[in-house]
Amino acid sequence: MAHFVLEDPQGRLGQLRDSVAAILTEAARQGATAAEAAVSTRAGLEVAVRLGEVETIEHTRDNGLGVTVYFGHRKGSASTSDLSPAALREAVAAACAIARYTEEDPYAALADAERMAGAIPDLDLYHPWAITAEDAIALAVACEDAARSHDPRITNSEGASLSSHWGLQVYGNSHGFIGGYPTTRHGLSCAVIGEADGGMQRDYWWSTARAPQDLEEAAAIGRRAAERTLARLGARPIATRQAPVLFQAEVAAGLLRQLIGAIQGASIYRRASFLLDRLGEPVFPSFVHIHERPLLPRGLASAPFDGDGVATADKDLVRDGILQTYVLDSYAARKLGMETTGNAGGVRNLAIDMGELDRPALLREMGTGLLVTELMGHGVNLVTGDYSRGAAGLWIEGGEVKHPVEEVTIAGNLAEMFAGLVAVGNDCDFPGSTRTGSWLIDRMTIAGT
């Protein structure tokens, strides 16, 4: 039997819009001068297998409501998973009770009415998958089988999993704005263990997409997981040194996310960022162009409006190496005396322009250094930019792989790392809403033996 697929998403969206409208009416009745509410409902199927046997089958379905009310500049919020009319009234009452006793915050208010999204574009985000649990299991097993049969050195498995989810979300506020849209997300992943010469390593691969037909083929995911695991066998530490570091594409995505953490509104108004007061200044070499595309069709982070109801739009964050903007919701914008950038809820479909070098060309450009394929730990201080992470990867000499590396720490400072970016490869081949090739950094400290 197929897992539950919503047959009439627009009809159900209409019901959620009615719920939001009722919440806003109730908030006004209880004396709120303004209010906003977000309502969602989601459902999905998740299966996990290991060594060819089913480990879990989960059918999920949940609802959520968050309401915020304003009494002037006093704010109160409440949430519930019960969408019954009585529960909605109780949530509004709870938010109002909180607001009446909180201190005034002059920056607490809805986003400006003129910034609300107008017509809601269809971003092609809804592609339900009427897959049965049996077929989902078969795909997960095929994925794991491809990994386990790839090489005799693959001796064990952490399993494979398949997920398929749909969701509806509606946001509205007392400016008269109510908007919503349906989404889907599907995924398949596999992780296996390899063994050679008394050493063991693990690695994984995955695929995720809005539409099931856009997922990578199951056997290809399994083979990639096996290949990544085998590449790590025989890993050993290296002596402490300074050398160039090449961050593999999916690892480099984390550097982009750290950039966003440093320029998001709360970090700036709290004066807790190494990029404070750098707006309009170069923070990368002049070839770097970083941007977001929130209206990308089928994008994994696409959205026609942000968490404040503000219309989203493509924007440059870094152009010609120069920081163009912070990423702000309406609250942070007011605190900074600026305008919202439509980023309540984060940056959507972040990307950096990729260069002309593929992976082999990047290795030749680096010459001798460390290719980082995995990072561990959380040693990033966004206040100072200090960066220190456990790492594993491959040691490169003369542009060629010499041996796998483990048990090392790479250290530097993000400001210096950004300024020392030598090249961005064209080797982006991983799924996700952050798109980048590998990053070659001119020099970092590698702490080993």
CSV table of C-alpha atoms in Angstrom, one decimal:
chain,number,residue,atom,x,y,z
A,1,MET,CA,0.0,0.0,0.0
A,2,ALA,CA,1.3,3.5,-0.9
A,3,HIS,CA,2.0,5.9,1.9
A,4,PHE,CA,-0.5,8.8,2.2
A,5,VAL,CA,-0.4,11.2,-0.7
A,6,LEU,CA,-2.4,14.4,-0.5
A,7,GLU,CA,-5.0,14.2,-3.3
A,8,ASP,CA,-6.1,17.9,-3.1
A,9,PRO,CA,-3.3,20.1,-1.9
A,10,GLN,CA,-5.0,23.3,-3.0
A,11,GLY,CA,-8.1,22.4,-1.1
A,12,ARG,CA,-6.1,21.5,2.0
A,13,LEU,CA,-4.2,24.8,1.6
A,14,GLY,CA,-7.5,26.6,1.6
A,15,GLN,CA,-8.4,25.0,4.9
A,16,LEU,CA,-5.1,26.1,6.4
A,17,ARG,CA,-5.6,29.6,5.1
A,18,ASP,CA,-9.0,29.6,6.9
A,19,SER,CA,-7.3,28.5,10.1
A,20,VAL,CA,-4.7,31.4,9.8
A,21,ALA,CA,-7.5,33.9,9.1
A,22,ALA,CA,-9.4,32.6,12.2
A,23,ILE,CA,-6.3,33.0,14.3
A,24,LEU,CA,-5.7,36.6,13.2
A,25,THR,CA,-9.4,37.4,13.8
A,26,GLU,CA,-9.2,35.9,17.3
A,27,ALA,CA,-6.0,37.8,18.1
A,28,ALA,CA,-7.8,41.1,17.2
A,29,ARG,CA,-10.8,40.1,19.3
A,30,GLN,CA,-8.5,39.5,22.3
A,31,GLY,CA,-7.0,43.0,22.0
A,32,ALA,CA,-3.8,42.4,20.0
A,33,THR,CA,-2.9,45.4,17.8
A,34,ALA,CA,-1.1,43.0,15.3
A,35,ALA,CA,-0.6,39.3,14.9
A,36,GLU,CA,1.1,36.7,12.6
A,37,ALA,CA,0.6,33.0,12.4
A,38,ALA,CA,2.2,30.0,10.5
A,39,VAL,CA,0.4,26.7,10.2
A,40,SER,CA,1.8,23.5,8.6
A,41,THR,CA,0.9,19.9,8.1
A,42,ARG,CA,3.4,17.2,7.0
A,43,ALA,CA,3.4,13.5,6.3
A,44,GLY,CA,5.9,11.0,5.1
A,45,LEU,CA,7.4,7.5,4.8
A,46,GLU,CA,10.8,6.5,6.0
A,47,VAL,CA,12.3,3.0,5.7
A,48,ALA,CA,15.7,1.8,6.8
A,49,VAL,CA,17.4,-1.5,5.9
A,50,ARG,CA,20.7,-3.1,7.0
A,51,LEU,CA,22.5,-6.1,5.6
A,52,GLY,CA,19.4,-6.7,3.4
A,53,GLU,CA,16.9,-6.8,6.3
A,54,VAL,CA,14.3,-4.2,7.2
A,55,GLU,CA,15.2,-2.3,10.4
A,56,THR,CA,12.4,0.3,10.5
A,57,ILE,CA,9.3,1.4,8.6
A,58,GLU,CA,7.8,4.7,9.8
A,59,HIS,CA,4.8,6.5,8.6
A,60,THR,CA,4.7,10.0,10.0
A,61,ARG,CA,2.2,12.8,10.1
A,62,ASP,CA,2.2,16.0,12.1
A,63,ASN,CA,0.8,19.4,12.4
A,64,GLY,CA,2.2,22.6,13.7
A,65,LEU,CA,1.0,26.1,14.6
A,66,GLY,CA,2.9,29.1,15.8
A,67,VAL,CA,1.2,32.4,16.6
A,68,THR,CA,2.8,35.7,17.6
A,69,VAL,CA,0.7,38.7,18.9
A,70,TYR,CA,1.7,42.3,19.5
A,71,PHE,CA,0.3,44.7,22.0
A,72,GLY,CA,2.0,47.8,20.7
A,73,HIS,CA,5.7,46.7,20.9
A,74,ARG,CA,5.1,44.0,23.5
A,75,LYS,CA,5.2,40.6,21.9
A,76,GLY,CA,4.1,37.1,22.9
A,77,SER,CA,4.3,33.8,21.1
A,78,ALA,CA,2.7,30.3,21.5
A,79,SER,CA,2.6,27.1,19.6
A,80,THR,CA,0.6,23.9,19.4
A,81,SER,CA,0.3,20.7,17.3
A,82,ASP,CA,-3.5,20.7,17.6
A,83,LEU,CA,-5.2,22.5,14.8
A,84,SER,CA,-8.8,22.2,16.2
A,85,PRO,CA,-10.7,25.5,16.6
A,86,ALA,CA,-10.6,25.3,20.4
A,87,ALA,CA,-6.8,24.7,20.4
A,88,LEU,CA,-6.3,27.7,18.1
A,89,ARG,CA,-8.2,29.9,20.4
A,90,GLU,CA,-6.2,28.7,23.4
A,91,ALA,CA,-2.9,29.3,21.6
A,92,VAL,CA,-3.9,32.9,20.8
A,93,ALA,CA,-5.0,33.4,24.5
A,94,ALA,CA,-1.6,32.0,25.7
A,95,ALA,CA,0.3,34.3,23.3
A,96,CYS,CA,-1.8,37.3,24.4
A,97,ALA,CA,-1.2,36.5,28.1
A,98,ILE,CA,2.6,36.5,27.5
A,99,ALA,CA,2.5,39.7,25.5
A,100,ARG,CA,0.6,41.6,28.2
A,101,TYR,CA,3.4,41.0,30.7
A,102,THR,CA,6.5,41.4,28.6
A,103,GLU,CA,8.6,44.5,28.4
A,104,GLU,CA,8.3,46.7,25.3
A,105,ASP,CA,10.8,46.2,22.5
A,106,PRO,CA,10.8,49.1,20.1
A,107,TYR,CA,11.9,46.9,17.3
A,108,ALA,CA,9.2,44.2,17.7
A,109,ALA,CA,6.6,44.5,15.0
A,110,LEU,CA,5.5,42.9,11.8
A,111,ALA,CA,7.5,43.5,8.6
A,112,ASP,CA,6.4,46.6,6.7
A,113,ALA,CA,3.1,46.1,4.9
A,114,GLU,CA,4.5,47.2,1.5
A,115,ARG,CA,7.2,44.5,1.6
A,116,MET,CA,4.6,41.6,1.7
A,117,ALA,CA,4.7,39.2,-1.2
A,118,GLY,CA,2.1,39.9,-3.9
A,119,ALA,CA,1.3,37.1,-6.4
A,120,ILE,CA,2.8,33.8,-5.2
A,121,PRO,CA,4.8,32.2,-8.1
A,122,ASP,CA,4.6,28.4,-8.7
A,123,LEU,CA,8.2,27.2,-8.0
A,124,ASP,CA,7.5,23.6,-8.9
A,125,LEU,CA,8.1,22.3,-5.4
A,126,TYR,CA,5.4,19.7,-5.1
A,127,HIS,CA,6.0,16.3,-6.6
A,128,PRO,CA,4.4,13.6,-4.4
A,129,TRP,CA,5.7,10.0,-4.7
A,130,ALA,CA,3.0,7.3,-4.3
A,131,ILE,CA,5.6,4.7,-3.4
A,132,THR,CA,4.7,1.7,-1.3
A,133,ALA,CA,6.7,0.6,1.7
A,134,GLU,CA,7.6,-2.5,-0.1
A,135,ASP,CA,9.0,-0.6,-3.1
A,136,ALA,CA,10.8,1.8,-0.8
A,137,ILE,CA,12.4,-1.2,0.9
A,138,ALA,CA,13.4,-2.7,-2.4
A,139,LEU,CA,15.1,0.5,-3.5
A,140,ALA,CA,17.0,0.8,-0.2
A,141,VAL,CA,18.1,-2.8,-0.4
A,142,ALA,CA,19.3,-2.3,-4.0
A,143,CYS,CA,21.3,0.7,-2.9
A,144,GLU,CA,22.9,-1.2,-0.1
A,145,ASP,CA,23.5,-4.3,-2.2
A,146,ALA,CA,25.4,-2.1,-4.8
A,147,ALA,CA,27.7,-0.8,-2.1
A,148,ARG,CA,28.3,-4.2,-0.4
A,149,SER,CA,29.0,-6.0,-3.7
A,150,HIS,CA,31.3,-3.3,-5.0
A,151,ASP,CA,34.5,-4.6,-3.5
A,152,PRO,CA,35.4,-7.5,-1.1
A,153,ARG,CA,37.0,-4.9,1.2
A,154,ILE,CA,33.5,-3.6,2.0
A,155,THR,CA,32.8,-5.9,5.0
A,156,ASN,CA,29.9,-4.4,6.8
A,157,SER,CA,27.1,-1.8,6.5
A,158,GLU,CA,25.5,0.8,8.5
A,159,GLY,CA,22.5,0.5,6.2
A,160,ALA,CA,20.5,2.4,3.6
A,161,SER,CA,17.4,4.5,4.1
A,162,LEU,CA,14.7,6.0,1.9
A,163,SER,CA,12.4,8.9,2.8
A,164,SER,CA,9.5,10.6,1.1
A,165,HIS,CA,7.7,13.6,2.6
A,166,TRP,CA,5.1,16.2,1.6
A,167,GLY,CA,4.2,19.3,3.5
A,168,LEU,CA,1.9,22.3,3.3
A,169,GLN,CA,2.7,25.6,5.0
A,170,VAL,CA,0.7,28.8,5.3
A,171,TYR,CA,1.7,32.1,6.8
A,172,GLY,CA,-0.4,35.2,7.4
A,173,ASN,CA,-0.4,38.4,9.3
A,174,SER,CA,-2.7,41.3,10.1
A,175,HIS,CA,-1.5,43.3,7.2
A,176,GLY,CA,-4.0,41.2,5.2
A,177,PHE,CA,-1.3,38.9,3.8
A,178,ILE,CA,-1.9,35.1,3.8
A,179,GLY,CA,0.2,32.9,1.5
A,180,GLY,CA,1.0,29.2,1.3
A,181,TYR,CA,2.3,26.5,-0.9
A,182,PRO,CA,2.9,22.7,-1.0
A,183,THR,CA,6.3,21.0,-1.0
A,184,THR,CA,7.8,17.6,-1.3
A,185,ARG,CA,11.3,16.2,-0.5
A,186,HIS,CA,12.6,12.7,-1.2
A,187,GLY,CA,15.9,11.1,-0.2
A,188,LEU,CA,18.0,8.0,-0.5
A,189,SER,CA,21.3,7.3,1.4
A,190,CYS,CA,23.7,4.5,2.2
A,191,ALA,CA,26.7,4.1,4.6
A,192,VAL,CA,29.1,1.2,4.6
A,193,ILE,CA,32.3,0.0,6.3
A,194,GLY,CA,35.5,-1.2,4.7
A,195,GLU,CA,38.4,-3.1,6.1
A,196,ALA,CA,42.0,-3.6,5.0
A,197,ASP,CA,45.3,-4.4,6.9
A,198,GLY,CA,43.5,-4.4,10.2
A,199,GLY,CA,42.1,-0.9,9.7
A,200,MET,CA,38.4,0.0,9.3
A,201,GLN,CA,36.8,3.1,7.7
A,202,ARG,CA,33.3,4.2,6.9
A,203,ASP,CA,31.7,6.6,4.5
A,204,TYR,CA,28.4,7.3,2.9
A,205,TRP,CA,26.6,9.0,0.0
A,206,TRP,CA,23.2,10.3,-0.5
A,207,SER,CA,20.7,12.0,-2.9
A,208,THR,CA,17.8,14.3,-2.2
A,209,ALA,CA,15.4,16.1,-4.5
A,210,ARG,CA,12.0,17.7,-4.7
A,211,ALA,CA,10.9,15.2,-7.4
A,212,PRO,CA,11.5,11.4,-7.1
A,213,GLN,CA,12.7,11.3,-10.8
A,214,ASP,CA,15.5,13.7,-9.9
A,215,LEU,CA,17.0,11.3,-7.3
A,216,GLU,CA,20.3,9.7,-8.2
A,217,GLU,CA,19.9,6.0,-9.2
A,218,ALA,CA,20.0,3.7,-6.2
A,219,ALA,CA,22.9,1.5,-7.4
A,220,ALA,CA,24.9,4.6,-8.2
A,221,ILE,CA,24.5,5.9,-4.7
A,222,GLY,CA,25.6,2.6,-3.2
A,223,ARG,CA,28.7,2.4,-5.4
A,224,ARG,CA,29.6,6.0,-4.5
A,225,ALA,CA,29.3,5.2,-0.8
A,226,ALA,CA,31.6,2.2,-1.3
A,227,GLU,CA,34.2,4.1,-3.4
A,228,ARG,CA,34.4,6.9,-0.7
A,229,THR,CA,34.9,4.3,2.0
A,230,LEU,CA,37.6,2.5,0.0
A,231,ALA,CA,39.4,5.7,-0.6
A,232,ARG,CA,39.9,6.1,3.1
A,233,LEU,CA,41.4,2.7,3.8
A,234,GLY,CA,45.1,2.9,4.9
A,235,ALA,CA,44.7,6.4,6.4
A,236,ARG,CA,47.4,7.7,8.7
A,237,PRO,CA,48.4,10.9,10.4
A,238,ILE,CA,51.0,13.3,8.9
A,239,ALA,CA,53.5,15.5,10.6
A,240,THR,CA,52.5,19.0,11.6
A,241,ARG,CA,53.1,21.6,8.9
A,242,GLN,CA,51.7,24.5,7.0
A,243,ALA,CA,50.4,23.7,3.5
A,244,PRO,CA,47.6,24.5,1.0
A,245,VAL,CA,44.3,22.9,1.8
A,246,LEU,CA,41.6,21.9,-0.8
A,247,PHE,CA,38.2,21.6,0.7
A,248,GLN,CA,36.2,19.0,-1.2
A,249,ALA,CA,33.0,20.5,-2.6
A,250,GLU,CA,30.5,19.2,-0.1
A,251,VAL,CA,32.9,20.2,2.7
A,252,ALA,CA,33.4,23.6,1.2
A,253,ALA,CA,29.7,24.2,1.5
A,254,GLY,CA,30.2,24.5,5.2
A,255,LEU,CA,32.5,27.5,4.6
A,256,LEU,CA,29.7,29.2,2.8
A,257,ARG,CA,27.3,28.6,5.6
A,258,GLN,CA,29.9,30.0,8.1
A,259,LEU,CA,30.0,33.2,5.9
A,260,ILE,CA,26.2,33.4,6.3
A,261,GLY,CA,26.5,33.0,10.1
A,262,ALA,CA,28.9,35.9,10.2
A,263,ILE,CA,26.7,38.3,8.2
A,264,GLN,CA,23.2,37.3,9.5
A,265,GLY,CA,21.4,40.1,11.4
A,266,ALA,CA,21.7,38.8,14.9
A,267,SER,CA,25.5,38.4,14.7
A,268,ILE,CA,25.8,41.9,13.4
A,269,TYR,CA,23.5,43.7,15.9
A,270,ARG,CA,25.1,41.8,18.7
A,271,ARG,CA,28.5,42.8,17.4
A,272,ALA,CA,29.5,39.2,17.5
A,273,SER,CA,31.0,38.7,14.0
A,274,PHE,CA,34.5,38.8,12.5
A,275,LEU,CA,32.9,40.5,9.5
A,276,LEU,CA,31.4,43.4,11.6
A,277,ASP,CA,31.7,46.7,9.8
A,278,ARG,CA,33.0,45.1,6.6
A,279,LEU,CA,30.0,45.9,4.4
A,280,GLY,CA,31.2,47.4,1.1
A,281,GLU,CA,34.7,46.0,1.7
A,282,PRO,CA,36.6,43.2,0.0
A,283,VAL,CA,36.5,39.9,2.0
A,284,PHE,CA,37.3,37.5,-0.8
A,285,PRO,CA,39.5,37.8,-3.9
A,286,SER,CA,38.0,39.8,-6.8
A,287,PHE,CA,36.9,36.7,-8.8
A,288,VAL,CA,34.4,35.6,-6.1
A,289,HIS,CA,30.6,36.0,-6.6
A,290,ILE,CA,28.3,34.6,-4.0
A,291,HIS,CA,24.5,34.8,-4.3
A,292,GLU,CA,21.2,33.3,-3.4
A,293,ARG,CA,18.4,32.3,-5.7
A,294,PRO,CA,15.2,31.8,-3.6
A,295,LEU,CA,12.9,31.5,-6.7
A,296,LEU,CA,14.9,28.6,-8.3
A,297,PRO,CA,12.3,26.1,-9.7
A,298,ARG,CA,12.5,22.8,-7.7
A,299,GLY,CA,15.2,24.3,-5.5
A,300,LEU,CA,15.6,22.5,-2.2
A,301,ALA,CA,15.4,25.8,-0.3
A,302,SER,CA,13.2,27.8,-2.7
A,303,ALA,CA,10.4,29.9,-1.2
A,304,PRO,CA,8.3,32.8,-2.6
A,305,PHE,CA,8.3,34.7,0.7
A,306,ASP,CA,10.3,34.6,3.9
A,307,GLY,CA,9.2,33.9,7.4
A,308,ASP,CA,8.0,37.5,7.8
A,309,GLY,CA,5.9,37.3,4.6
A,310,VAL,CA,8.4,39.5,2.7
A,311,ALA,CA,8.8,38.7,-1.0
A,312,THR,CA,12.1,36.9,-1.7
A,313,ALA,CA,14.3,37.8,-4.6
A,314,ASP,CA,17.7,36.9,-6.1
A,315,LYS,CA,20.5,38.9,-4.6
A,316,ASP,CA,24.3,39.1,-4.6
A,317,LEU,CA,25.9,38.7,-1.2
A,318,VAL,CA,29.5,39.0,-2.4
A,319,ARG,CA,30.3,40.5,-5.8
A,320,ASP,CA,33.8,41.1,-7.1
A,321,GLY,CA,35.0,39.8,-3.7
A,322,ILE,CA,33.2,42.7,-1.9
A,323,LEU,CA,30.5,42.1,0.8
A,324,GLN,CA,27.3,43.6,-0.7
A,325,THR,CA,24.8,43.0,2.1
A,326,TYR,CA,24.0,41.5,5.4
A,327,VAL,CA,21.2,38.9,5.6
A,328,LEU,CA,18.4,40.4,7.6
A,329,ASP,CA,14.9,39.7,8.8
A,330,SER,CA,12.7,42.7,9.7
A,331,TYR,CA,13.6,42.7,13.4
A,332,ALA,CA,17.4,42.7,12.7
A,333,ALA,CA,16.9,45.3,10.0
A,334,ARG,CA,15.1,47.7,12.4
A,335,LYS,CA,17.8,47.2,15.1
A,336,LEU,CA,20.5,48.1,12.5
A,337,GLY,CA,18.5,51.0,11.0
A,338,MET,CA,18.4,49.1,7.7
A,339,GLU,CA,15.9,47.4,5.4
A,340,THR,CA,15.0,43.7,5.6
A,341,THR,CA,16.6,41.6,2.9
A,342,GLY,CA,13.8,39.1,2.9
A,343,ASN,CA,15.9,36.5,4.8
A,344,ALA,CA,13.7,35.7,7.8
A,345,GLY,CA,14.3,32.0,8.1
A,346,GLY,CA,17.7,32.0,6.4
A,347,VAL,CA,19.3,32.2,3.0
A,348,ARG,CA,17.7,30.1,0.2
A,349,ASN,CA,19.7,28.3,-2.5
A,350,LEU,CA,23.1,29.8,-1.7
A,351,ALA,CA,25.7,29.5,-4.4
A,352,ILE,CA,29.2,30.6,-5.4
A,353,ASP,CA,30.2,30.9,-9.1
A,354,MET,CA,32.4,28.0,-10.0
A,355,GLY,CA,35.7,28.3,-12.0
A,356,GLU,CA,37.2,26.3,-14.8
A,357,LEU,CA,39.2,23.7,-12.9
A,358,ASP,CA,38.0,20.2,-12.4
A,359,ARG,CA,39.2,18.0,-9.5
A,360,PRO,CA,42.4,16.8,-11.2
A,361,ALA,CA,43.3,20.3,-12.3
A,362,LEU,CA,42.7,21.6,-8.7
A,363,LEU,CA,45.1,19.0,-7.4
A,364,ARG,CA,47.7,20.0,-9.9
A,365,GLU,CA,47.2,23.6,-9.0
A,366,MET,CA,47.7,22.8,-5.3
A,367,GLY,CA,50.7,20.6,-6.0
A,368,THR,CA,51.4,19.4,-2.5
A,369,GLY,CA,48.8,19.7,0.3
A,370,LEU,CA,45.8,18.2,2.0
A,371,LEU,CA,42.5,17.4,0.3
A,372,VAL,CA,39.9,17.5,3.1
A,373,THR,CA,37.0,15.1,2.6
A,374,GLU,CA,35.5,15.2,6.1
A,375,LEU,CA,35.5,17.6,9.0
A,376,MET,CA,34.8,16.8,12.6
A,377,GLY,CA,34.0,19.0,15.7
A,378,HIS,CA,32.7,22.5,16.0
A,379,GLY,CA,35.8,24.6,16.5
A,380,VAL,CA,34.6,27.7,14.7
A,381,ASN,CA,34.4,31.1,16.5
A,382,LEU,CA,32.3,33.5,14.4
A,383,VAL,CA,33.2,36.4,16.7
A,384,THR,CA,37.0,36.1,16.0
A,385,GLY,CA,36.9,34.0,12.9
A,386,ASP,CA,39.2,31.4,14.5
A,387,TYR,CA,38.8,28.1,12.8
A,388,SER,CA,40.0,24.7,14.1
A,389,ARG,CA,38.4,21.4,13.0
A,390,GLY,CA,39.3,17.8,13.1
A,391,ALA,CA,39.8,16.5,9.5
A,392,ALA,CA,40.3,13.5,7.3
A,393,GLY,CA,41.2,13.3,3.7
A,394,LEU,CA,44.0,12.6,1.2
A,395,TRP,CA,47.6,13.8,1.1
A,396,ILE,CA,48.6,15.2,-2.3
A,397,GLU,CA,52.1,15.4,-3.7
A,398,GLY,CA,52.9,16.7,-7.2
A,399,GLY,CA,49.2,16.9,-7.9
A,400,GLU,CA,48.7,13.1,-7.2
A,401,VAL,CA,47.1,11.3,-4.3
A,402,LYS,CA,49.8,9.7,-2.1
A,403,HIS,CA,47.8,8.3,0.8
A,404,PRO,CA,44.7,8.8,3.0
A,405,VAL,CA,45.0,11.0,6.1
A,406,GLU,CA,43.2,10.9,9.4
A,407,GLU,CA,43.6,12.2,12.9
A,408,VAL,CA,44.7,15.7,11.9
A,409,THR,CA,43.4,19.2,12.8
A,410,ILE,CA,43.3,22.1,10.3
A,411,ALA,CA,43.5,25.6,11.8
A,412,GLY,CA,43.4,29.1,10.5
A,413,ASN,CA,41.2,32.2,10.6
A,414,LEU,CA,38.1,32.5,8.4
A,415,ALA,CA,38.9,36.1,7.4
A,416,GLU,CA,42.4,34.9,6.2
A,417,MET,CA,41.0,31.8,4.6
A,418,PHE,CA,38.4,33.8,2.6
A,419,ALA,CA,41.0,36.3,1.5
A,420,GLY,CA,43.4,33.4,0.6
A,421,LEU,CA,40.9,31.6,-1.6
A,422,VAL,CA,42.9,30.6,-4.7
A,423,ALA,CA,40.3,28.8,-6.8
A,424,VAL,CA,36.7,27.4,-6.7
A,425,GLY,CA,36.5,24.2,-8.8
A,426,ASN,CA,33.7,23.2,-11.2
A,427,ASP,CA,33.3,19.8,-9.4
A,428,CYS,CA,30.0,20.3,-7.6
A,429,ASP,CA,28.4,16.9,-7.7
A,430,PHE,CA,26.6,16.6,-4.4
A,431,PRO,CA,22.9,17.3,-3.6
A,432,GLY,CA,21.8,20.2,-1.4
A,433,SER,CA,20.6,23.8,-1.4
A,434,THR,CA,24.2,25.2,-1.1
A,435,ARG,CA,26.0,24.9,-4.4
A,436,THR,CA,29.8,25.1,-4.7
A,437,GLY,CA,32.8,23.4,-6.1
A,438,SER,CA,35.9,22.6,-4.1
A,439,TRP,CA,37.8,25.5,-2.5
A,440,LEU,CA,41.6,25.8,-2.6
A,441,ILE,CA,42.9,27.8,0.3
A,442,ASP,CA,46.5,29.0,-0.1
A,443,ARG,CA,47.8,28.0,3.4
A,444,MET,CA,46.6,26.6,6.7
A,445,THR,CA,48.1,24.9,9.7
A,446,ILE,CA,47.8,21.1,9.7
A,447,ALA,CA,48.4,19.7,13.1
A,448,GLY,CA,49.3,16.0,13.1
A,449,THR,CA,52.1,14.0,14.7
